[in-house]
Structure formats: C-alpha cells, structure tokens
Short mmCIF file of C-alpha atoms and ligand atoms in Angstrom, two decimals:
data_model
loop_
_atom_site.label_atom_id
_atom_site.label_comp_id
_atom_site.label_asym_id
_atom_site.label_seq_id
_atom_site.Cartn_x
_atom_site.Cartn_y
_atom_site.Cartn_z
CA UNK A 1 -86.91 186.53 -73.57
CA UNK A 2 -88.30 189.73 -72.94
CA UNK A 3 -86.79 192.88 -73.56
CA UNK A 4 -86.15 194.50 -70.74
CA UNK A 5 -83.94 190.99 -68.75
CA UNK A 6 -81.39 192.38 -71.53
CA UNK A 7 -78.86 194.75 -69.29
CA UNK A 8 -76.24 195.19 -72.24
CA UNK A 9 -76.66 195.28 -75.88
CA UNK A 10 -74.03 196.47 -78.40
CA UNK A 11 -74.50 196.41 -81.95
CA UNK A 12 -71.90 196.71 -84.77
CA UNK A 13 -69.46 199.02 -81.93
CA UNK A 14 -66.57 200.28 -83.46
CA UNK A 15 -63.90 202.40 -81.43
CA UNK A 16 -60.89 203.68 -83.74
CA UNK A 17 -58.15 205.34 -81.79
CA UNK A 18 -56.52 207.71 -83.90
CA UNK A 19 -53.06 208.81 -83.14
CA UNK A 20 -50.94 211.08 -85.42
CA UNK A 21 -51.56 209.02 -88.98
CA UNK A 22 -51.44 205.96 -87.36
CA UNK A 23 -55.04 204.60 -86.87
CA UNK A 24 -55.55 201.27 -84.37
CA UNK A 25 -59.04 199.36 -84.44
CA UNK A 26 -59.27 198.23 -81.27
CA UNK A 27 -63.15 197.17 -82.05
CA UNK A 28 -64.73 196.28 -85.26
CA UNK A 29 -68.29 196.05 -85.50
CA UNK A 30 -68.77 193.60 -82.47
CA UNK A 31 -72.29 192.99 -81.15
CA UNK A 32 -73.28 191.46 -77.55
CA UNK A 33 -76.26 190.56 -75.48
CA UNK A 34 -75.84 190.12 -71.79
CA UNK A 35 -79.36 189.28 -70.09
CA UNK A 36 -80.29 190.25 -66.33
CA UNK A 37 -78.45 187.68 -63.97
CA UNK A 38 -75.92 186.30 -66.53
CA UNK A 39 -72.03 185.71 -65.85
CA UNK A 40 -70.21 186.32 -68.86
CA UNK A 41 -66.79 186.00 -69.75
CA UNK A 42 -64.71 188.21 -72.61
CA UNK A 43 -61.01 186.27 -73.49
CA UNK A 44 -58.98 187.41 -76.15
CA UNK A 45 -54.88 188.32 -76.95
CA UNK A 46 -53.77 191.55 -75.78
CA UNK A 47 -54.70 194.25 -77.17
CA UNK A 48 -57.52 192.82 -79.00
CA UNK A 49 -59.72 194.96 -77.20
CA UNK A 50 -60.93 193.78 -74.20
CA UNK A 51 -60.55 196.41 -72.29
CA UNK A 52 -61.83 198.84 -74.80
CA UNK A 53 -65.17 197.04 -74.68
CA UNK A 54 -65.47 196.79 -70.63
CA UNK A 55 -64.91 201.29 -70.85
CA UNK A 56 -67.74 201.15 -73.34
CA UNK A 57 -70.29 199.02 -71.85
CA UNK A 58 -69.68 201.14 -68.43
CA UNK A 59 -69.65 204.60 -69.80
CA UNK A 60 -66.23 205.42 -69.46
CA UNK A 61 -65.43 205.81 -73.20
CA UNK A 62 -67.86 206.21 -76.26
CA UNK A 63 -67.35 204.25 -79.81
CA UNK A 64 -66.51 205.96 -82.73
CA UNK A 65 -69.83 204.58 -84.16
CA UNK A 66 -72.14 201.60 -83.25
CA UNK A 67 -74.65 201.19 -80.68
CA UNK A 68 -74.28 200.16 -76.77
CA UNK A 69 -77.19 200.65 -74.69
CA UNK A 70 -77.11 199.74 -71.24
CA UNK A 71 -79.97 199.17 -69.06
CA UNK A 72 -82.54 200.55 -71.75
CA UNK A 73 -80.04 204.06 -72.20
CA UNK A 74 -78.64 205.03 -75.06
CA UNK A 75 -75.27 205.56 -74.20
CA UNK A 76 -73.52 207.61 -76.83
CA UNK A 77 -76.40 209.83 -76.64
CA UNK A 78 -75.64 210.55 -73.24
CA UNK A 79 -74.34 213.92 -71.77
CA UNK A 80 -71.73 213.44 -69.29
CA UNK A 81 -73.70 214.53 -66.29
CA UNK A 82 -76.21 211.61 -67.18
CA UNK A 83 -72.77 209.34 -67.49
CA UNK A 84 -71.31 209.86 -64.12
CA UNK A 85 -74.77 209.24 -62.82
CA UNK A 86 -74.65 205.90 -64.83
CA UNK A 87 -71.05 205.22 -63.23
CA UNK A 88 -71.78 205.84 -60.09
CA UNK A 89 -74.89 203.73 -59.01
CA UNK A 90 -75.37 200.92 -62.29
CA UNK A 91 -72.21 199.48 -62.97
CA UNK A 92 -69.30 198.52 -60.40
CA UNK A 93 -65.94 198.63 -61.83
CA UNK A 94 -62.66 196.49 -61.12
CA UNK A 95 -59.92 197.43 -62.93
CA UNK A 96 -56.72 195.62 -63.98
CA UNK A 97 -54.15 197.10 -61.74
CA UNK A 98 -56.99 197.66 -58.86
CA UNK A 99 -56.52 201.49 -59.22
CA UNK A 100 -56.64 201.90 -55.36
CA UNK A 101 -56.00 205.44 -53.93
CA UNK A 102 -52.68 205.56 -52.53
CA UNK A 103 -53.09 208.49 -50.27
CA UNK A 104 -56.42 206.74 -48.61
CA UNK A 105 -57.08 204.13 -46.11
CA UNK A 106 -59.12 200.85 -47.15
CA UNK A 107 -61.93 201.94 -45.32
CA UNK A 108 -61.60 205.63 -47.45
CA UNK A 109 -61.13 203.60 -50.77
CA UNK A 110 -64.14 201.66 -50.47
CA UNK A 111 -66.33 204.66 -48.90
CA UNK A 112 -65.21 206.89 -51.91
CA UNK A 113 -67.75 206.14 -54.59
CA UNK A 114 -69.92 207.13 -51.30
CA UNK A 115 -69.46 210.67 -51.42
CA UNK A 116 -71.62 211.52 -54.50
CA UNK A 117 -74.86 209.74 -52.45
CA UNK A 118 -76.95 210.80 -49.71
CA UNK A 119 -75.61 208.44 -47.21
CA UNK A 120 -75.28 209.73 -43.72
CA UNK A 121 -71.46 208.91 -42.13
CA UNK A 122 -73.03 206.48 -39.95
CA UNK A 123 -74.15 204.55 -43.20
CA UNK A 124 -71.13 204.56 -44.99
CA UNK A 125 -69.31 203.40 -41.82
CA UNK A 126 -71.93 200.21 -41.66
CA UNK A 127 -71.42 199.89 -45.39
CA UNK A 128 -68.12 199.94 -45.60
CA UNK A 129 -68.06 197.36 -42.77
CA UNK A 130 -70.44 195.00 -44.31
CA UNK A 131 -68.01 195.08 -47.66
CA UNK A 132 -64.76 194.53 -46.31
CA UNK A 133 -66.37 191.51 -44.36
CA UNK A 134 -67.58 190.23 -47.76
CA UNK A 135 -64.18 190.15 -49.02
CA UNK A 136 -62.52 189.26 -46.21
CA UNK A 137 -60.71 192.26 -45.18
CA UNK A 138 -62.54 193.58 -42.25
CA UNK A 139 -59.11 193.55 -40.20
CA UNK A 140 -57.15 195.67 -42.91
CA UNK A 141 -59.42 199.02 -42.33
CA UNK A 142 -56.92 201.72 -41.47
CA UNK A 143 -54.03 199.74 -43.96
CA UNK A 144 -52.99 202.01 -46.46
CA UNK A 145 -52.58 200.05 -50.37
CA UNK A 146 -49.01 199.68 -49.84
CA UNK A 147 -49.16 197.77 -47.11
CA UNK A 148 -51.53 195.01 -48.54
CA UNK A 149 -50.60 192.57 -50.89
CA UNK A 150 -51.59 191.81 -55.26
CA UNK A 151 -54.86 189.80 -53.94
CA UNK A 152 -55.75 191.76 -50.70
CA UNK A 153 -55.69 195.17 -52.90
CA UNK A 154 -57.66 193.47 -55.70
CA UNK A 155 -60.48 192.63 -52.80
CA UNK A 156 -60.60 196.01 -51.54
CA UNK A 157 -61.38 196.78 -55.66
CA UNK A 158 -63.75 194.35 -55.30
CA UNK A 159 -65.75 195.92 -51.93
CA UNK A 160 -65.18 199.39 -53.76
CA UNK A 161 -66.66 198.58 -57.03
CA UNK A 162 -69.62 197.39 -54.82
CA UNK A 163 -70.24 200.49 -52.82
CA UNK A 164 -73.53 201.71 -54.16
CA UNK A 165 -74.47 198.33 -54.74
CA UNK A 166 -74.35 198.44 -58.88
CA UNK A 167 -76.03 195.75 -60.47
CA UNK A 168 -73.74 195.52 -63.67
CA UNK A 169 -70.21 194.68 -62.55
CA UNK A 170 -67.70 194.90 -65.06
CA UNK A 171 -64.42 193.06 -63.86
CA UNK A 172 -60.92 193.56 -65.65
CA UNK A 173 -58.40 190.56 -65.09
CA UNK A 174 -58.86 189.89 -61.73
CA UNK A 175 -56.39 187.36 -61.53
CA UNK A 176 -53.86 188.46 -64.69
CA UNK A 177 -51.76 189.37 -61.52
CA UNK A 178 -52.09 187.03 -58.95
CA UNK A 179 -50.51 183.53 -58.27
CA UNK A 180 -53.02 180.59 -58.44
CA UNK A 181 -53.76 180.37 -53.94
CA UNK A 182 -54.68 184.03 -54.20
CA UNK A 183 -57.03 183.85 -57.24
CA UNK A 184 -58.69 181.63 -55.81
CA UNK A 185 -59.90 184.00 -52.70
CA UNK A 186 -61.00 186.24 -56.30
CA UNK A 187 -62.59 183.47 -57.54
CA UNK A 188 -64.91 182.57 -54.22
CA UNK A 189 -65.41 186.26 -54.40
CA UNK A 190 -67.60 186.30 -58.11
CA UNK A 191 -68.79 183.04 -56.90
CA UNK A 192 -70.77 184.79 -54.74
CA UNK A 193 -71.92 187.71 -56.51
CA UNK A 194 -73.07 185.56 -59.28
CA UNK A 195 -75.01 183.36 -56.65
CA UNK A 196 -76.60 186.99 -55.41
CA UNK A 197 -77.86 187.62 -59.17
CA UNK A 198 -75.45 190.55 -60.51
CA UNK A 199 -74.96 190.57 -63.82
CA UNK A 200 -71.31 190.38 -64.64
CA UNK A 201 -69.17 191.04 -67.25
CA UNK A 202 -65.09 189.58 -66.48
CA UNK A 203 -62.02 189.75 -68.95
CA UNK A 204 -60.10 187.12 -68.61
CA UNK A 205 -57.94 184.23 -69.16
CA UNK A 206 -58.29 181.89 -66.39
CA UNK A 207 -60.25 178.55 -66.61
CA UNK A 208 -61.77 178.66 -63.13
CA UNK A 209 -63.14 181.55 -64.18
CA UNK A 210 -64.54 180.11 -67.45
CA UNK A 211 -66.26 177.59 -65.32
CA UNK A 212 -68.26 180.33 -64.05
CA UNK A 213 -69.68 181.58 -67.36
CA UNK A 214 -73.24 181.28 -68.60
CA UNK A 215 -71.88 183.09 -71.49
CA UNK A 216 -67.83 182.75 -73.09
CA UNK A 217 -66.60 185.33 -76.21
CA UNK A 218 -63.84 186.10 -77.74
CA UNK A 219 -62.66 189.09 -79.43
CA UNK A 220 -61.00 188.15 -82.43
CA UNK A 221 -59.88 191.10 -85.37
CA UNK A 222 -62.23 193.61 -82.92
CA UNK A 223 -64.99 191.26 -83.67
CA UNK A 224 -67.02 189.10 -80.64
CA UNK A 225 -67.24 185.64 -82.06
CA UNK A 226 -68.73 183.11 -79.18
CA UNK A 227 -67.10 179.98 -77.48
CA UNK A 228 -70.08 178.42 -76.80
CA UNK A 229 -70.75 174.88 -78.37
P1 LIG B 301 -56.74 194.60 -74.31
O1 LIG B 301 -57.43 195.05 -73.07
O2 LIG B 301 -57.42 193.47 -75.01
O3 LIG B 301 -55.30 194.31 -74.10
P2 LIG B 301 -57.14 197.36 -75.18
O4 LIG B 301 -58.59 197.57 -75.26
O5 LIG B 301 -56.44 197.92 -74.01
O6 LIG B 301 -56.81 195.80 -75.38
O7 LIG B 301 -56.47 197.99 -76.48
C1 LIG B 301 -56.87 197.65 -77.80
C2 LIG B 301 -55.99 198.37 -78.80
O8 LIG B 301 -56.25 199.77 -78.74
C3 LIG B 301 -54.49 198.22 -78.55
O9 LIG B 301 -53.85 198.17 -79.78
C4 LIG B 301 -54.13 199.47 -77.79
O10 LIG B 301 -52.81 199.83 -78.01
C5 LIG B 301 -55.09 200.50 -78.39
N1 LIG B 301 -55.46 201.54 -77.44
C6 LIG B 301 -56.12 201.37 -76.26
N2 LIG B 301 -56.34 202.55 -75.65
C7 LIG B 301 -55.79 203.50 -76.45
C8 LIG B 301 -55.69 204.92 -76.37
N3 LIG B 301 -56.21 205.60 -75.34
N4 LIG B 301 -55.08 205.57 -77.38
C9 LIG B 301 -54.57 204.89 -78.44
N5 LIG B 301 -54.64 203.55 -78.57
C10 LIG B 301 -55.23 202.86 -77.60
MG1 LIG B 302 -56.80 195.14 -71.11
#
C-alpha cells in the first residue's frame, strides 16, 4: 500500500487527564492505520476511551505524548490556526448528543461550518439544500432542534458535519440514542457515504453498524487491539 492511501496513523498515543492528584488514562499507547476509502469501526466499554481517540484523530484535543498524523500533518505539531483550518474543511464531525445549535434553524445549523469559506449566500443556500435532501430532511428547514426528534436531529448532525464536504468523517454513537426503526434511517445514511468513498471513522456498539466495517477495534486498558479474524 502506498503511503499516502493512509488518512490516519497514530502511534503509541497516550492522553492522561490529570485532575487534582487523581490521574485517568483514558489512552495507552494505542496505534491505528485507517487507509483512504476505509469504514472503520472503534467499540469498547465506557469510558475506555473512545471518544478521547475520535477528539484526537480530528484535532480537537492533543495527546499527552504519541504520534497522530492525519492526512500527512503532524498534528501535535500543529498551531491552532493550522487546527481550525484542519477542522473545518478535512474531517466532518458527529457528535454523541448531535450538539445542534439551539438558537438556529436547521437550515442555519447545517450552513454554520459555512461561514469560515468563501461561499457566496446563494451557494450555501444550494448546499444546504442538497444536504438536508441527502438526509432526508429537506421539509424540516426553518424547524428549530426542539422541535425535531433523537433521529431527525442526529441527521441534521449528519448534513452539518458534511458542509464543506470533509473527506474524514469521524462519527460518535450515532445510534447510542436512538430506538432500532430510527437507526436504521442512520444506518442507510453511512451506507451511503461509505458507497461515495469517505473515509470513516464510527464509535459504536451496534451490529448493523459492524456489518459496515472494513476495519473493527477495540479499545481495551487504552490500548487498540483488533476484532478482525
Ligand atoms: P468513552 O467515550 O469510551 O466513554 P472517554 O474518551 O469519554 O470514553 O473518556 C475516557 C476516560 O477519560 C474516562 O475515564 C473519562 O472520565 C476521562 N475523561 C474524558 N474527558 C476528560 C476530561 N476532559 N477531563 C478529565 N477526564 C476526562
Ligand atoms: Mg464517548
């Protein structure tokens, strides 16, 4: 394989979170690969990490000592202009508890990552059109996060996390909260964007989701052992 199909490599991370004397590992000298294209999925018990590892590999929080570069950059070398740079266009986020903006329509939610590019408003509009099709929500547009349900606000995560069109998407329990019907609209969802060649990264504990996976780990004592036969 060459070199540069890897997106994400992380070698012997650590991240120590250090609170008064008490000291938590939440990641002990785990290493991954993810090549260009892949689907990979990250299971483990709470707090084992999981989520630690997904703010890592997108630039949101540095290890305390290790490696992760991303996309041929050197992460922990990087200032924090370079980061939000990083965040903004390469990597598409979907967090646990969809992290919506209360005070903002759909439509404003899923323009918002948007504002820091040189779109005109007329591109935005025919953006944000073209994602809340994709996820189904194209009749929701002036709905405000409230009035949308667990699965509906998870999509509009979903459409938002794809606004500059990253091609690293790193995807927090997308179903933790949802019943098994509305997963299943989640599901369809990274069926797709695994059939349109994103590489994607997804915590989680649900099987349908396994049956995605080119790739299945497990974080065990901060370590990433694979489930792979
Ligand atoms: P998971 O997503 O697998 O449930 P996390 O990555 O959220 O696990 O957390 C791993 C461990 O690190 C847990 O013990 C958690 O309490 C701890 N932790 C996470 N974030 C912080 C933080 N900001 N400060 C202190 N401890 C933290
Ligand atoms: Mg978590």
């Amino acid at each position: 394989m060459k070199t540069g199909q890897t997106v994400v490599l992380a070698s012997l991370l650590c991240k120590t979170y250090q609170m008064g004397d008490l000291k938590v590992e939440a990641l002990r000298d785990a290493n991954l690969k993810v090549e260009k294209g892949k689907f990979t999925v990250v299971n483990g018990p709470s707090g084992s990490g999981k989520t630690t590892l997904l703010n890592i590999i997108g630039g949101i929080d540095k290890p305390t000592s290790g490696k992760i570069v991303v996309f041929g950059h050197d992460l922990s070398a990087k200032n924090e202009d370079f980061l939000a740079n990083f965040r903004c266009h390469r990597v598409g986020f979907v967090f646990q508890f969809y992290n919506l903006v209360s005070t903002l329509t759909v439509a404003e939610n899923v323009a918002f990552p948007m504002e820091w590019t040189r779109k005109s408003e007329n591109q935005v509009e025919k953006r944000v059109e073209e994602l809340l099709e994709l996820v189904g929500l194209q009749h929701r547009v002036e709905h405000f996060p409230f009035q949308l349900s667990g699965g509906e606000q998870q999509r509009v995560a979903f459409a938002r996390a794809l606004a500059n069109n990253p091609p690293l998407l790193l995807v927090d329990e997308p179903t933790g909260n949802l019943d098994t019907k509305t997963s299943l609209r989640i599901i369809e969802i990274l069926q797709k964007l695994k059939g349109d060649g994103k590489t994607i990264i997804v915590v989680t504990h649900d099987e349908r989701i396994f049956e995605l996976a080119d790739q299945k780990l497990y974080l065990k004592d901060g370590e990433l052992v694979s489930l792979d036969e």
